[in-house]
XYZ file of C-alpha atoms in Angstrom:
331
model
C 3.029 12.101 -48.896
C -0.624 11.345 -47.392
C -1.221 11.097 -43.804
C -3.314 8.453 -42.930
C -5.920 8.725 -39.856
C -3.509 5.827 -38.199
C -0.063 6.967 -38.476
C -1.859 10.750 -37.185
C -3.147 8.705 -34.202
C 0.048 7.051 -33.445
C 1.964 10.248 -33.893
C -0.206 11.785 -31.583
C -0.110 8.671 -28.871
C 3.433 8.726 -28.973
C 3.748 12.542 -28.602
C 1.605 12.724 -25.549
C 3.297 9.438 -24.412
C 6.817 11.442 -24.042
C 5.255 14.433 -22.542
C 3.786 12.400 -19.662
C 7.198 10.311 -19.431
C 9.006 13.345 -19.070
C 6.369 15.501 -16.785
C 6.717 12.091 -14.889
C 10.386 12.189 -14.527
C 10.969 15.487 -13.041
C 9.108 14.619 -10.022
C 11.489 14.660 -6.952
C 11.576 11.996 -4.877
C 13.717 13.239 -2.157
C 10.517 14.150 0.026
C 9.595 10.671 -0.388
C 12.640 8.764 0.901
C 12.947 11.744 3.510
C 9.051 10.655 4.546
C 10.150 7.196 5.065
C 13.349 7.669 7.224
C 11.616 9.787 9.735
C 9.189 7.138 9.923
C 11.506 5.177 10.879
C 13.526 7.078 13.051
C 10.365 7.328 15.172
C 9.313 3.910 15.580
C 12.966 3.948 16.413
C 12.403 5.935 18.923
C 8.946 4.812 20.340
C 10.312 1.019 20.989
C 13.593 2.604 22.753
C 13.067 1.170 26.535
C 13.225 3.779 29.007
C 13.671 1.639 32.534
C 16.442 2.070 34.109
C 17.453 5.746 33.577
C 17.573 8.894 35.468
C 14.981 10.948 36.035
C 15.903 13.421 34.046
C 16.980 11.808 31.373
C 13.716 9.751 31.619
C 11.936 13.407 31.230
C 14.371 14.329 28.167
C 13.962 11.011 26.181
C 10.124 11.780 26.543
C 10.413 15.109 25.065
C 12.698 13.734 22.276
C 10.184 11.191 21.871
C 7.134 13.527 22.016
C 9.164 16.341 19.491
C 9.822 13.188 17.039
C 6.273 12.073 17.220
C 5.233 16.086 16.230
C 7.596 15.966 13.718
C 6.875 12.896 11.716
C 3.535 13.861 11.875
C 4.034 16.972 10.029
C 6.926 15.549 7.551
C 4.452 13.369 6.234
C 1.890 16.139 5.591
C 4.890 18.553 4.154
C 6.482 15.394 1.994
C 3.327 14.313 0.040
C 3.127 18.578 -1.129
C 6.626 18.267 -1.917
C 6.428 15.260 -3.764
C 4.465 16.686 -6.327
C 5.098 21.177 -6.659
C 3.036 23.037 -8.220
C 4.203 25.006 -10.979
C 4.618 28.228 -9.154
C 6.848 26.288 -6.612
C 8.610 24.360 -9.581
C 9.576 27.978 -11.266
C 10.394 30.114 -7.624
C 12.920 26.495 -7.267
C 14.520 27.144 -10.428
C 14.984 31.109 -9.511
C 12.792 32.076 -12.101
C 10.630 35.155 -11.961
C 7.701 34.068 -14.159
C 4.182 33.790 -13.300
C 2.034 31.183 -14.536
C 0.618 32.880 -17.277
C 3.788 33.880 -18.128
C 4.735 30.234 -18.363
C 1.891 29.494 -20.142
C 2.193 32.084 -22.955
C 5.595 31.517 -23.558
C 4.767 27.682 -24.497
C 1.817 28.821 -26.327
C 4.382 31.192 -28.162
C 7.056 28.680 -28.697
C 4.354 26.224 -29.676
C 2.920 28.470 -32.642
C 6.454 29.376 -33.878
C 7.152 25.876 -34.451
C 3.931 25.329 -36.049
C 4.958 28.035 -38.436
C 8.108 26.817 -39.378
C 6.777 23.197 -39.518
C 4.399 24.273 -41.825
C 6.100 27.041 -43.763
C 10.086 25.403 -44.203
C 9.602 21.409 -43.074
C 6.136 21.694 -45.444
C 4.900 19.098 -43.395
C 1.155 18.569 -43.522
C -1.165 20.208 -40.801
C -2.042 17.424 -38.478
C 1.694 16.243 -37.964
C 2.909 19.760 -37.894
C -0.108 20.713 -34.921
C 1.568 17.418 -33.096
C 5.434 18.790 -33.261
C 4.157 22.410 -32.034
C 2.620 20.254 -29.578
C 5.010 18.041 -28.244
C 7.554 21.425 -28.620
C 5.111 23.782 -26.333
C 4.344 21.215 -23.919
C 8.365 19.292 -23.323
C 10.758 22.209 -23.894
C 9.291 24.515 -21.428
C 9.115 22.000 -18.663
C 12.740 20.613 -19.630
C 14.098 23.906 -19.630
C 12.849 24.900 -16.143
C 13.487 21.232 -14.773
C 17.285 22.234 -15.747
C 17.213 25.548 -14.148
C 15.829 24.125 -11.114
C 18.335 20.728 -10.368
C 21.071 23.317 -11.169
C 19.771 25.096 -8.790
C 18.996 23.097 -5.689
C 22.474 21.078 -7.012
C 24.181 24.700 -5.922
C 22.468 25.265 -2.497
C 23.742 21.645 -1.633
C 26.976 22.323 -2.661
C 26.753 24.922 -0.755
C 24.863 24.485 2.431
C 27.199 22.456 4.290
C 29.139 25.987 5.022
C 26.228 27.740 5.837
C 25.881 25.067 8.578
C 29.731 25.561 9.726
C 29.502 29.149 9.797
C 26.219 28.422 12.260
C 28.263 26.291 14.266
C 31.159 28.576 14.819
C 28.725 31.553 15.189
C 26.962 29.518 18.365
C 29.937 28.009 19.982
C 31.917 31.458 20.365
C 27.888 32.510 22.310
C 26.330 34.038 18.699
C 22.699 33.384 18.834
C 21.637 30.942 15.777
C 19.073 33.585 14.863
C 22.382 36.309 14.350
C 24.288 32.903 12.559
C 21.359 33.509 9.708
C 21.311 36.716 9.042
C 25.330 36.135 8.505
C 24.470 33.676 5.841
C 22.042 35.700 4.647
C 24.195 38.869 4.116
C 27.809 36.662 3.576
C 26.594 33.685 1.779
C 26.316 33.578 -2.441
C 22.925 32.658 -4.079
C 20.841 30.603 -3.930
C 21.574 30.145 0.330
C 21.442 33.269 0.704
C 18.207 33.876 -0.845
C 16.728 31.275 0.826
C 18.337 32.203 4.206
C 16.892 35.708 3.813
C 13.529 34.652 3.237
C 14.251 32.857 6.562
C 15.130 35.973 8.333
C 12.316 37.360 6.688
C 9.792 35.260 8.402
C 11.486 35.610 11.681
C 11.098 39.475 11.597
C 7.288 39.068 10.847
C 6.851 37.366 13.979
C 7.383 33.703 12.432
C 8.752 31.153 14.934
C 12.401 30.210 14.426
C 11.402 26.620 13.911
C 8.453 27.509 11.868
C 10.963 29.685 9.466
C 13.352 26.631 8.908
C 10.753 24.371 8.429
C 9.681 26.567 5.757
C 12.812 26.618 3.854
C 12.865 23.082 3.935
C 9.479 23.472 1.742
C 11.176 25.514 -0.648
C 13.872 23.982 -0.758
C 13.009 20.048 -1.263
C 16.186 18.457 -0.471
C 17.532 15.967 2.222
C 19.866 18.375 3.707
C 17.392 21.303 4.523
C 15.026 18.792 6.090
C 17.724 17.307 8.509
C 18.124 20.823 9.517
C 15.107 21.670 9.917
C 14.262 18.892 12.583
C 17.407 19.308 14.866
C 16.178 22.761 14.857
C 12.855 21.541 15.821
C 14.155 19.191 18.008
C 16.621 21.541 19.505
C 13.758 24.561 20.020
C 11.686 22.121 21.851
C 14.017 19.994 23.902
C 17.227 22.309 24.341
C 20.463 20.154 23.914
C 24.024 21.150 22.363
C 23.129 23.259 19.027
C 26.345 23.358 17.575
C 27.541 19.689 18.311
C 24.136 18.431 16.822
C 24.943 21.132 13.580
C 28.584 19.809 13.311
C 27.614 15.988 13.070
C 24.814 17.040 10.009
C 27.344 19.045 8.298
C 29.584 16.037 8.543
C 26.494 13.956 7.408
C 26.263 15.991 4.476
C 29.906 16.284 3.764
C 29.791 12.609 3.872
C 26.267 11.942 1.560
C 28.311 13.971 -1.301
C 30.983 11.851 -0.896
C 29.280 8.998 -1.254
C 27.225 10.444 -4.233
C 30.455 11.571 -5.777
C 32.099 8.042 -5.615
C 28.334 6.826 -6.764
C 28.725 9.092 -10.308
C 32.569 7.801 -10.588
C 31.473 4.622 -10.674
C 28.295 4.477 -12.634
C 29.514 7.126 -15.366
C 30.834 4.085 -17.734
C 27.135 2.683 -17.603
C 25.595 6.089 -18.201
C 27.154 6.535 -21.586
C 26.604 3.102 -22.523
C 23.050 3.415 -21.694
C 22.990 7.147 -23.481
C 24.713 5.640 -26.512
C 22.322 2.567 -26.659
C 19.233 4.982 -26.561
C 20.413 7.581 -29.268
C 21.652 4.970 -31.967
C 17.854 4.500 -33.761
C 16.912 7.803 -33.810
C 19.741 8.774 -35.257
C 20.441 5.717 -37.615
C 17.059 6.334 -38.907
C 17.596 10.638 -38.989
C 21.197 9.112 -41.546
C 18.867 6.842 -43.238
C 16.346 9.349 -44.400
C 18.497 11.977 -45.628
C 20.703 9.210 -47.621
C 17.577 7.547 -49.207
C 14.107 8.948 -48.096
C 12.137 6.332 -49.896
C 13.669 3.880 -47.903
C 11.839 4.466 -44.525
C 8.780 5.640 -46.512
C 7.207 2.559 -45.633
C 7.408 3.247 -42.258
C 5.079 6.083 -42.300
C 2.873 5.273 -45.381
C 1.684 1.561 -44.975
C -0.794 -0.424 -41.926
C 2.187 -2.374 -41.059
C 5.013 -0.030 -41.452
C 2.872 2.246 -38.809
C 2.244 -1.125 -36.700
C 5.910 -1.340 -36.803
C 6.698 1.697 -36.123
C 4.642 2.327 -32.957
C 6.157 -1.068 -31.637
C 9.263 -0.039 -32.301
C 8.519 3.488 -30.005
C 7.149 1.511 -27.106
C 9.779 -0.820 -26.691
C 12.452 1.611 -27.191
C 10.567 3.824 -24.583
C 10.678 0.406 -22.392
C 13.958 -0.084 -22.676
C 15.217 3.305 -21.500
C 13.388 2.886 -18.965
C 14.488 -0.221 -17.546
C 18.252 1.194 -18.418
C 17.479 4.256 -16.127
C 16.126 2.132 -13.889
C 19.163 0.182 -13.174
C 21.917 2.974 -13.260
C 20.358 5.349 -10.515
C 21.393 4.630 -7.495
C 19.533 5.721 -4.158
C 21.661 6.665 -0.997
């Protein structure tokens, strides 16, 4: 079959097309929503009117007020980082031990061993063959670490919301909260404990305790490790009850997975409609060519077919996105 110039350029459009849409999708967007409630928890707290208290609670509500100020400040430094890792933060995330060459050559590996058996079993021509190995180095890679890494981070907040009990009952029978860490850190299963020994870690090297928590709230972007990390920062710079303001977030937590557990129950029917709806063509047209090739030949051999064709990628590509679009649900 001859390749035209054409059908190579729209091969190639569409191939770095779904690398982008995927590179695109595995941004988290956590940071960003987290970025936008303490902006508004400040503001919150900046038009709160102060007449008419005590004196000291006038002097407490200041330092709340001064502490949320700090903090916002720095969130929205910290979320824009977050909101796009680098690929050395994307692999430590997914508990990987690979550098970036490492990365790199592994694509570049995978990429050439498709190109071989594109070339040598598929006998496809070059230029389409050089566009799988491509698409194969560039997507499978990043897909497979984007797994390891939401499996991840899914564990740790899973599993956080003990580490925060054990914290609480640690501090209310008079356990310091820097003692309550190293218990996760030697009691806890991975990934908290990893993380919380890092924390430790830092501590020992001199590191402020607020400092240290705030830093595992870097490396690990979620909502959870961020709310701790301000009512730590709160709590180093103000004083105030640790372990009552620990026990509401754990029950804040406890309660988000709740609601994101009822959110999956309920949106699980569209899901598989929408997965069902976006797998059909590819795979009517996979049946298609193995019952009579010549049929879809057109397709990939005429102007129009490969006018066709292309239209028929972009608004497929549209419509799964619209479809994710409407079943993902923000809480």
């Amino acid at each position: 079959m001859q390749v035209s110039l054409l059908q190579v350029a729209i091969f190639c459009f569409v191939t770095v097309g779904l690398a982008a849409l995927v590179l695109g999708w595995a941004t988290p967007s956590d940071a960003v929503r987290l970025r936008e409630r303490i902006d508004r928890l400040g503001k919150r707290a900046e038009d709160d009117p102060l007449d008419g208290q005590a004196t000291e609670d006038l002097r407490r509500k200041r330092r709340v007020r001064e502490s949320l100020r700090e903090l916002r400040a720095r969130e929205i430094g910290r979320a824009r980082r977050r909101a796009k890792p680098t690929l050395t933060g994307r692999l430590r995330q997914a508990g990987l031990e690979w550098s970036r060459k490492q990365y790199y050559t592994g694509s570049l590996l995978l990429g050439l061993g498709v190109l071989i058996l594109a070339l040598g079993l598929a006998r496809l021509a070059l230029l389409p063959a050089l566009g799988f190995a491509t698409a194969t180095g560039l997507i499978l890679p990043h897909l497979f670490v984007a797994r390891k890494r939401s499996a991840r981070l899914k564990k740790f907040s899973e599993d956080f919301p003990t580490a925060i009990d054990i914290i609480v009952r640690g501090v209310r029978s008079g356990m310091a909260l820097a003692d309550g860490l190293k218990t996760i850190a030697a009691e806890m299963e991975e990934p908290v404990r990893g993380e919380f020994a890092a924390v430790v870690r830092d501590q020992t090297f001199g590191v402020p305790l607020d400092e240290a928590v705030q830093r595992l709230a870097d490396r690990v972007p979620l909502s959870e490790t961020s709310f701790f990390a301000i009512v730590v920062g709160i709590q180093s710079k103000t004083g105030g009850n640790l372990s009552e303001a620990l026990s509401n977030l754990s029950r804040v937590i406890r309660g988000r997975k709740h609601i994101a557990g009822k959110i999956r129950a309920m949106s699980s029917e569209a899901i598989t409609s929408a997965a069902i709806i976006g797998a059909m063509p590819p795979l009517v047209m996979l049946v298609l060519y193995f019952i009579s090739p010549g049929y879809l030949g057109v397709l990939f051999t005429t102007l129009l077919g490969n006018m066709i064709l292309g239209a028929s990628v972009l608004w497929m590509g549209i419509g799964i996105l619209v479809m994710r679009g409407m079943i993902r649900f923000d809480y």
